[in-house]
CSV table of C-alpha atoms in Angstrom, one decimal:
chain,number,residue,atom,x,y,z
A,1,MET,CA,6.0,47.3,51.8
A,2,SER,CA,6.7,44.7,49.1
A,3,VAL,CA,3.9,42.7,47.6
A,4,ALA,CA,4.4,39.0,47.1
A,5,SER,CA,4.4,37.8,43.5
A,6,LEU,CA,1.3,36.1,42.2
A,7,ASN,CA,1.7,32.4,41.1
A,8,GLU,CA,-0.4,32.6,38.0
A,9,THR,CA,-1.3,29.0,36.8
A,10,ARG,CA,-2.5,30.3,33.5
A,11,ALA,CA,1.1,31.4,32.6
A,12,MET,CA,2.3,27.9,33.1
A,13,THR,CA,-0.5,26.6,30.9
A,14,ARG,CA,0.5,29.1,28.2
A,15,VAL,CA,4.1,27.8,28.3
A,16,ILE,CA,2.8,24.2,27.8
A,17,GLU,CA,0.5,25.3,24.9
A,18,THR,CA,3.2,27.3,23.2
A,19,SER,CA,5.9,24.6,23.5
A,20,LEU,CA,3.6,21.8,22.3
A,21,ASP,CA,2.4,23.8,19.3
A,22,LYS,CA,6.0,24.0,18.1
A,23,ILE,CA,6.8,20.3,18.3
A,24,MET,CA,3.4,18.7,17.3
A,25,PRO,CA,4.0,18.8,13.5
A,26,GLY,CA,7.2,16.8,13.8
A,27,ILE,CA,5.6,14.4,16.2
A,28,LYS,CA,2.7,13.7,13.8
A,29,GLU,CA,5.1,13.0,10.9
A,30,GLN,CA,7.1,10.5,13.0
A,31,ALA,CA,3.9,8.9,14.2
A,32,PHE,CA,2.5,8.3,10.7
A,33,ASP,CA,5.8,6.8,9.5
A,34,PHE,CA,5.9,4.0,12.1
A,35,ASN,CA,4.4,1.7,9.5
A,36,PRO,CA,4.0,1.8,5.8
A,37,THR,CA,0.2,1.8,5.5
A,38,MET,CA,-0.3,4.8,7.7
A,39,SER,CA,2.6,6.5,5.9
A,40,PHE,CA,0.8,5.8,2.5
A,41,PHE,CA,-2.2,7.8,3.7
A,42,CYS,CA,-0.6,10.5,5.9
A,43,GLY,CA,3.1,10.4,6.2
A,44,ARG,CA,6.4,10.4,4.3
A,45,LEU,CA,5.6,7.8,1.7
A,46,ALA,CA,2.8,10.0,0.5
A,47,THR,CA,5.5,12.5,-0.5
A,48,ASP,CA,8.1,10.1,-1.6
A,49,LEU,CA,5.9,8.0,-3.8
A,50,PHE,CA,3.2,10.4,-5.0
A,51,GLY,CA,4.6,13.9,-4.6
A,52,ALA,CA,1.9,14.9,-2.2
A,53,GLY,CA,2.4,17.3,0.6
A,54,PRO,CA,3.2,16.1,4.2
A,55,MET,CA,0.2,14.5,6.0
A,56,SER,CA,-2.0,15.0,2.9
A,57,GLY,CA,-1.3,11.9,0.8
A,58,ARG,CA,-3.0,11.0,-2.5
A,59,GLY,CA,-5.0,8.4,-0.6
A,60,LYS,CA,-6.1,10.9,2.1
A,61,GLN,CA,-9.2,13.1,1.7
A,62,THR,CA,-10.4,15.9,4.1
A,63,ILE,CA,-14.1,16.7,4.3
A,64,THR,CA,-15.6,19.6,6.1
A,65,GLY,CA,-18.7,18.6,8.2
A,66,GLY,CA,-21.4,16.1,7.4
A,67,ASP,CA,-23.0,13.5,9.5
A,68,SER,CA,-21.7,10.8,7.2
A,69,ILE,CA,-19.5,10.4,4.1
A,70,ARG,CA,-21.4,10.2,0.8
A,71,ILE,CA,-19.8,8.3,-2.1
A,72,ASN,CA,-21.2,8.5,-5.6
A,73,LEU,CA,-20.7,5.1,-7.4
A,74,ASN,CA,-21.3,4.2,-11.0
A,75,LEU,CA,-22.3,0.5,-10.9
A,76,GLY,CA,-23.3,-0.1,-14.5
A,77,LYS,CA,-22.6,0.9,-18.1
A,78,ASN,CA,-24.5,3.5,-20.0
A,79,THR,CA,-26.9,1.5,-22.2
A,80,SER,CA,-27.8,4.4,-24.4
A,81,THR,CA,-24.4,4.1,-26.2
A,82,LYS,CA,-24.8,3.3,-29.9
A,83,SER,CA,-23.4,3.8,-33.3
A,84,LEU,CA,-25.4,6.0,-35.7
A,85,ASN,CA,-26.8,4.9,-39.0
A,86,GLY,CA,-26.2,8.2,-40.7
A,87,SER,CA,-26.5,11.7,-39.2
A,88,TYR,CA,-30.3,11.6,-39.1
A,89,ASP,CA,-30.4,8.5,-37.0
A,90,THR,CA,-32.0,9.0,-33.6
A,91,VAL,CA,-30.0,9.3,-30.4
A,92,ASP,CA,-31.0,7.1,-27.6
A,93,THR,CA,-32.2,9.4,-24.8
A,94,THR,CA,-33.4,6.6,-22.4
A,95,PRO,CA,-32.5,7.6,-18.9
A,96,ASN,CA,-29.8,5.4,-17.3
A,97,ASP,CA,-30.1,4.6,-13.6
A,98,THR,CA,-26.6,3.4,-12.9
A,99,ILE,CA,-25.5,5.8,-10.1
A,100,ARG,CA,-25.9,4.7,-6.5
A,101,HIS,CA,-25.1,6.7,-3.4
A,102,ALA,CA,-23.1,4.8,-0.8
A,103,ARG,CA,-22.6,6.1,2.7
A,104,ALA,CA,-20.0,5.5,5.3
A,105,SER,CA,-20.3,6.6,9.0
A,106,TRP,CA,-17.6,8.5,10.7
A,107,LYS,CA,-15.5,6.9,13.4
A,108,GLU,CA,-14.1,8.8,16.4
A,109,TYR,CA,-10.8,8.2,18.1
A,110,THR,CA,-9.0,9.9,21.0
A,111,SER,CA,-5.8,9.8,22.9
A,112,THR,CA,-4.6,12.0,25.7
A,113,ILE,CA,-1.5,14.0,26.5
A,114,THR,CA,-1.3,14.1,30.3
A,115,VAL,CA,1.3,16.3,32.0
A,116,PRO,CA,1.5,16.3,35.9
A,117,ARG,CA,1.9,19.8,37.2
A,118,PHE,CA,4.7,18.8,39.5
A,119,GLU,CA,6.8,17.6,36.6
A,120,VAL,CA,6.2,20.9,34.8
A,121,LEU,CA,7.3,22.8,37.9
A,122,ALA,CA,10.3,20.5,38.3
A,123,ASN,CA,11.3,21.0,34.7
A,124,ALA,CA,11.0,24.7,34.9
A,125,SER,CA,13.3,25.7,31.9
A,126,PRO,CA,11.7,26.0,28.4
A,127,GLU,CA,14.0,23.3,27.1
A,128,ALA,CA,13.1,20.9,29.9
A,129,VAL,CA,9.3,21.6,29.5
A,130,ALA,CA,9.6,21.0,25.7
A,131,SER,CA,11.4,17.7,26.3
A,132,LEU,CA,8.8,16.5,28.8
A,133,LEU,CA,5.9,17.5,26.4
A,134,GLU,CA,7.6,15.8,23.5
A,135,THR,CA,7.8,12.5,25.3
A,136,GLU,CA,4.2,12.6,26.4
A,137,ALA,CA,2.8,13.9,23.1
A,138,LYS,CA,4.8,11.3,21.1
A,139,ASN,CA,3.4,8.5,23.2
A,140,ALA,CA,-0.2,9.7,22.7
A,141,VAL,CA,0.0,10.4,19.0
A,142,CYS,CA,2.1,7.3,18.1
A,143,SER,CA,-0.2,5.1,20.1
A,144,LEU,CA,-3.3,6.6,18.3
A,145,ALA,CA,-1.7,6.1,14.9
A,146,GLU,CA,-0.8,2.5,15.6
A,147,PHE,CA,-4.3,1.8,17.0
A,148,VAL,CA,-6.0,3.1,13.9
A,149,GLY,CA,-3.4,1.5,11.6
A,150,GLY,CA,-4.2,-1.9,13.2
A,151,HIS,CA,-7.9,-1.4,12.5
A,152,ILE,CA,-7.2,-0.6,8.9
A,153,PHE,CA,-6.3,-4.2,8.5
A,154,ASN,CA,-8.6,-5.8,11.0
A,155,ASN,CA,-11.3,-4.1,13.1
A,156,ALA,CA,-12.4,-7.3,14.8
A,157,GLY,CA,-16.0,-6.5,13.8
A,158,VAL,CA,-16.2,-3.6,16.3
A,159,GLY,CA,-18.7,-1.0,14.9
A,160,THR,CA,-16.9,2.0,16.4
A,161,ARG,CA,-13.8,1.3,14.4
A,162,VAL,CA,-12.9,2.2,10.8
A,163,THR,CA,-14.0,-0.3,8.1
A,164,SER,CA,-11.1,-2.7,7.5
A,165,LEU,CA,-9.4,-3.7,4.3
A,166,GLN,CA,-10.6,-7.2,5.0
A,167,THR,CA,-14.2,-5.9,4.4
A,168,LEU,CA,-13.5,-3.3,1.7
A,169,VAL,CA,-11.3,-5.6,-0.5
A,170,ASN,CA,-13.8,-8.5,-0.7
A,171,ALA,CA,-16.7,-9.9,-2.7
A,172,ASN,CA,-20.3,-10.8,-2.2
A,173,ASN,CA,-20.6,-8.7,1.0
A,174,SER,CA,-22.3,-5.4,1.8
A,175,VAL,CA,-20.1,-2.3,2.1
A,176,GLN,CA,-21.2,1.3,2.6
A,177,GLY,CA,-24.8,0.2,2.1
A,178,ILE,CA,-24.2,-1.5,-1.3
A,179,ASP,CA,-24.4,-5.2,-1.7
A,180,GLY,CA,-21.9,-7.0,-3.8
A,181,GLY,CA,-24.3,-9.9,-4.3
A,182,THR,CA,-26.7,-7.5,-6.1
A,183,TYR,CA,-24.2,-5.4,-8.1
A,184,SER,CA,-21.5,-7.4,-9.9
A,185,ARG,CA,-19.3,-4.3,-10.3
A,186,TRP,CA,-19.1,-4.0,-6.5
A,187,ASN,CA,-16.7,-6.8,-5.9
A,188,SER,CA,-13.0,-7.5,-5.9
A,189,ARG,CA,-12.0,-10.3,-8.2
A,190,GLY,CA,-9.4,-12.3,-6.2
A,191,VAL,CA,-7.8,-15.0,-8.3
A,192,SER,CA,-11.0,-15.8,-10.1
A,193,THR,CA,-11.6,-15.1,-13.8
A,194,ARG,CA,-13.5,-12.0,-14.8
A,195,GLY,CA,-17.2,-12.6,-14.8
A,196,THR,CA,-17.2,-15.1,-12.0
A,197,ALA,CA,-20.4,-14.9,-9.9
A,198,PRO,CA,-19.9,-12.9,-6.7
A,199,GLY,CA,-20.6,-15.9,-4.5
A,200,SER,CA,-17.9,-17.9,-6.2
A,201,ILE,CA,-15.1,-15.4,-6.2
A,202,SER,CA,-12.0,-16.8,-4.4
A,203,PHE,CA,-9.1,-14.9,-2.8
A,204,ALA,CA,-7.4,-18.1,-1.5
A,205,SER,CA,-3.8,-18.7,-2.3
A,206,GLY,CA,-1.6,-21.4,-0.7
A,207,SER,CA,2.0,-22.4,-0.7
A,208,PHE,CA,4.1,-19.5,-1.9
A,209,ALA,CA,6.8,-21.8,-3.2
A,210,ASN,CA,4.3,-23.6,-5.4
A,211,GLN,CA,1.9,-20.9,-6.5
A,212,GLY,CA,2.8,-17.6,-4.9
A,213,ILE,CA,4.2,-15.7,-8.0
A,214,GLN,CA,1.4,-17.1,-10.2
A,215,ASP,CA,-1.3,-16.0,-7.7
A,216,MET,CA,0.4,-12.5,-7.5
A,217,ARG,CA,0.1,-12.3,-11.3
A,218,LEU,CA,-3.5,-13.4,-11.3
A,219,SER,CA,-4.6,-11.1,-8.5
A,220,TRP,CA,-2.7,-8.2,-10.2
A,221,LEU,CA,-4.3,-8.8,-13.6
A,222,GLY,CA,-7.7,-9.2,-11.9
A,223,CYS,CA,-7.6,-5.6,-10.7
A,224,GLU,CA,-5.8,-3.9,-13.6
A,225,GLU,CA,-8.2,-1.7,-15.5
A,226,GLY,CA,-6.6,0.3,-18.3
A,227,THR,CA,-4.3,2.8,-16.6
A,228,ARG,CA,-5.7,2.1,-13.2
A,229,MET,CA,-3.6,-0.5,-11.4
A,230,PRO,CA,-2.2,-1.0,-7.9
A,231,ASN,CA,-0.1,1.8,-6.5
A,232,VAL,CA,1.4,-0.4,-3.8
A,233,GLY,CA,1.4,-3.9,-2.4
A,234,VAL,CA,1.4,-4.5,1.3
A,235,THR,CA,1.9,-7.8,3.1
A,236,THR,CA,3.4,-9.4,6.2
A,237,HIS,CA,7.1,-9.6,6.9
A,238,THR,CA,6.9,-13.4,6.4
A,239,ILE,CA,5.4,-13.2,3.0
A,240,PHE,CA,7.7,-10.3,2.0
A,241,SER,CA,10.6,-12.7,2.8
A,242,TYR,CA,9.0,-15.4,0.7
A,243,TYR,CA,8.8,-13.0,-2.3
A,244,GLU,CA,12.4,-11.7,-1.8
A,245,GLY,CA,13.7,-15.2,-1.6
A,246,SER,CA,12.0,-16.0,-5.0
A,247,LEU,CA,13.9,-13.3,-6.8
A,248,GLN,CA,17.3,-13.3,-8.4
A,249,PRO,CA,19.6,-10.5,-7.1
A,250,GLN,CA,19.2,-8.5,-10.3
A,251,GLU,CA,15.4,-8.6,-10.0
A,252,ARG,CA,15.3,-7.0,-6.5
A,253,PHE,CA,14.2,-3.6,-7.8
A,254,THR,CA,13.8,-0.9,-5.2
A,255,ASP,CA,12.9,2.8,-5.3
A,256,SER,CA,15.7,5.0,-3.9
A,257,ARG,CA,13.2,7.7,-2.9
A,258,VAL,CA,11.6,5.2,-0.6
A,259,ALA,CA,14.8,3.6,0.7
A,260,ASP,CA,16.2,7.0,1.6
A,261,GLY,CA,13.1,7.5,3.8
A,262,GLY,CA,13.9,4.4,5.8
A,263,PHE,CA,11.4,2.0,4.3
A,264,GLN,CA,12.7,-1.2,2.7
A,265,GLN,CA,10.7,-2.4,-0.3
A,266,LEU,CA,10.8,-4.6,-3.4
A,267,LYS,CA,8.8,-4.1,-6.6
A,268,PHE,CA,6.3,-6.3,-8.5
A,269,LYS,CA,5.5,-5.0,-11.9
A,270,ALA,CA,5.0,-1.2,-11.4
A,271,ALA,CA,4.2,-1.3,-7.7
A,272,PRO,CA,6.5,-1.3,-4.6
A,273,ILE,CA,5.7,-4.0,-2.1
A,274,PHE,CA,6.1,-3.2,1.6
A,275,ALA,CA,6.1,-5.4,4.8
A,276,ASP,CA,3.7,-4.0,7.4
A,277,PRO,CA,3.8,-5.4,10.9
A,278,LEU,CA,0.0,-4.8,11.3
A,279,CYS,CA,-1.0,-6.8,8.2
A,280,ASN,CA,-3.0,-9.9,8.8
A,281,SER,CA,-1.2,-13.2,8.7
A,282,GLY,CA,-1.2,-14.9,5.3
A,283,GLU,CA,-2.5,-11.9,3.4
A,284,LEU,CA,-1.3,-9.6,0.6
A,285,TYR,CA,-3.2,-6.5,-0.5
A,286,TRP,CA,-3.0,-4.5,-3.8
A,287,LEU,CA,-4.1,-0.9,-3.2
A,288,ASN,CA,-4.9,1.9,-5.5
A,289,PHE,CA,-5.4,5.3,-3.8
A,290,ASP,CA,-8.0,6.4,-6.2
A,291,SER,CA,-10.1,3.4,-5.1
A,292,ILE,CA,-9.3,3.3,-1.4
A,293,LYS,CA,-9.2,6.5,0.6
A,294,PHE,CA,-8.5,7.4,4.3
A,295,VAL,CA,-11.1,10.2,4.9
A,296,VAL,CA,-10.8,12.6,7.8
A,297,MET,CA,-13.0,15.4,9.0
A,298,SER,CA,-11.6,18.9,9.0
A,299,GLY,CA,-10.8,19.8,12.7
A,300,GLY,CA,-10.6,16.1,13.6
A,301,ASP,CA,-7.3,15.2,11.8
A,302,PHE,CA,-5.2,14.3,14.8
A,303,ASN,CA,-6.0,17.7,16.1
A,304,ARG,CA,-5.0,18.6,19.6
A,305,MET,CA,-7.4,20.3,22.0
A,306,GLU,CA,-6.3,22.9,24.6
A,307,PHE,CA,-4.9,21.7,27.9
A,308,VAL,CA,-7.5,21.5,30.7
A,309,ARG,CA,-6.7,21.1,34.3
A,310,ASP,CA,-8.2,17.9,35.7
A,311,THR,CA,-10.5,18.9,38.7
A,312,GLU,CA,-9.7,15.8,40.6
A,313,SER,CA,-5.9,15.6,40.3
A,314,MET,CA,-2.9,17.8,39.7
A,315,VAL,CA,-2.5,17.2,36.0
A,316,GLU,CA,-3.1,19.0,32.7
A,317,VAL,CA,-4.8,17.0,30.0
A,318,SER,CA,-5.0,17.6,26.2
A,319,VAL,CA,-7.1,15.4,23.9
A,320,VAL,CA,-5.8,14.3,20.5
A,321,TYR,CA,-8.9,13.9,18.4
A,322,LEU,CA,-9.4,12.0,15.1
A,323,VAL,CA,-12.6,11.6,13.1
A,324,CYS,CA,-12.0,9.3,10.1
A,325,GLN,CA,-13.1,6.4,8.0
A,326,LEU,CA,-11.6,4.1,5.4
A,327,ILE,CA,-13.8,4.0,2.3
A,328,THR,CA,-13.8,2.6,-1.2
A,329,GLU,CA,-14.9,4.2,-4.4
A,330,ASN,CA,-14.2,1.2,-6.6
A,331,ARG,CA,-13.8,-2.4,-5.4
A,332,PHE,CA,-12.3,-4.0,-8.6
A,333,ALA,CA,-10.1,-1.3,-10.3
A,334,GLY,CA,-6.6,-1.3,-8.8
A,335,VAL,CA,-7.5,-3.2,-5.5
A,336,ASN,CA,-7.4,-6.9,-4.8
A,337,LYS,CA,-6.0,-9.3,-2.2
A,338,LEU,CA,-4.6,-12.8,-1.6
A,339,THR,CA,-5.4,-14.8,1.6
A,340,GLY,CA,-4.1,-18.0,3.1
A,341,ILE,CA,-0.5,-17.7,1.9
A,342,THR,CA,1.9,-20.1,3.5
A,343,ALA,CA,5.5,-21.2,2.9
């Protein structure tokens, strides 16, 4: 007497898990490269511009554990520095209290990969299952990357989202528990002269035709500190076109490494400038990735959880989990911005 075969649902789940594990790395790389800013931190531009490994850009930092992110800041000069009046002159051993400990809270994001069991059964071959999973996973990961990428520029004041560049690259405001109104070295400089009081610092520009290039120079010089200068400039497509239109053909320098990767860019001084569709209207940012970092928690770096069968429907669900924050370690060296740019 023959025995009927057992329809083991766990075997189907193993096929899903194995297939998705093979295609997830490629999906992540495509997701991070949908816009320049996410690519700076996690994707192809991290490799093309800075020689970092895939998904581990120079501006990205991974931390293991911790209820928050601690950042050690030096907000003053060492006042014990002096010249000696002969070898027997005394050395100033007065303690210097210039280090402050800033903290940034983690932010959690999720997206789900949902696969109906019927569709898995209907696409029974391994190739068909892989195609189905690729479509669902790409939608989940790309949507999550775009969602976070938008918050990097503007989090709309929502506390559960990463701190935005609007807040980090600013002056006379409190960031990571440190008040720019209290500490003069905790402010970006905008287009104001060095030494301007925090409450009087201006980032406002205006007509690009009249003052755009001049304001770009001022904002660049305002954040250039020795060898630390912007790694990239990022702005809107509209402002990018204003800048391109102001250049003579022979001045439109590009980097072939970046162009080969599919991103179009120009250069200003030493930095490539990119158009990002998520950038706020009228704004241009200078970013240095020693000063601005995208921090992720180990185990929460767009990691995918195992598929679980939903108890109330015939679907398998996997959660893509991200624990991250955008932080600054220095608000004036290599970072600055312009706002209110018009034609």
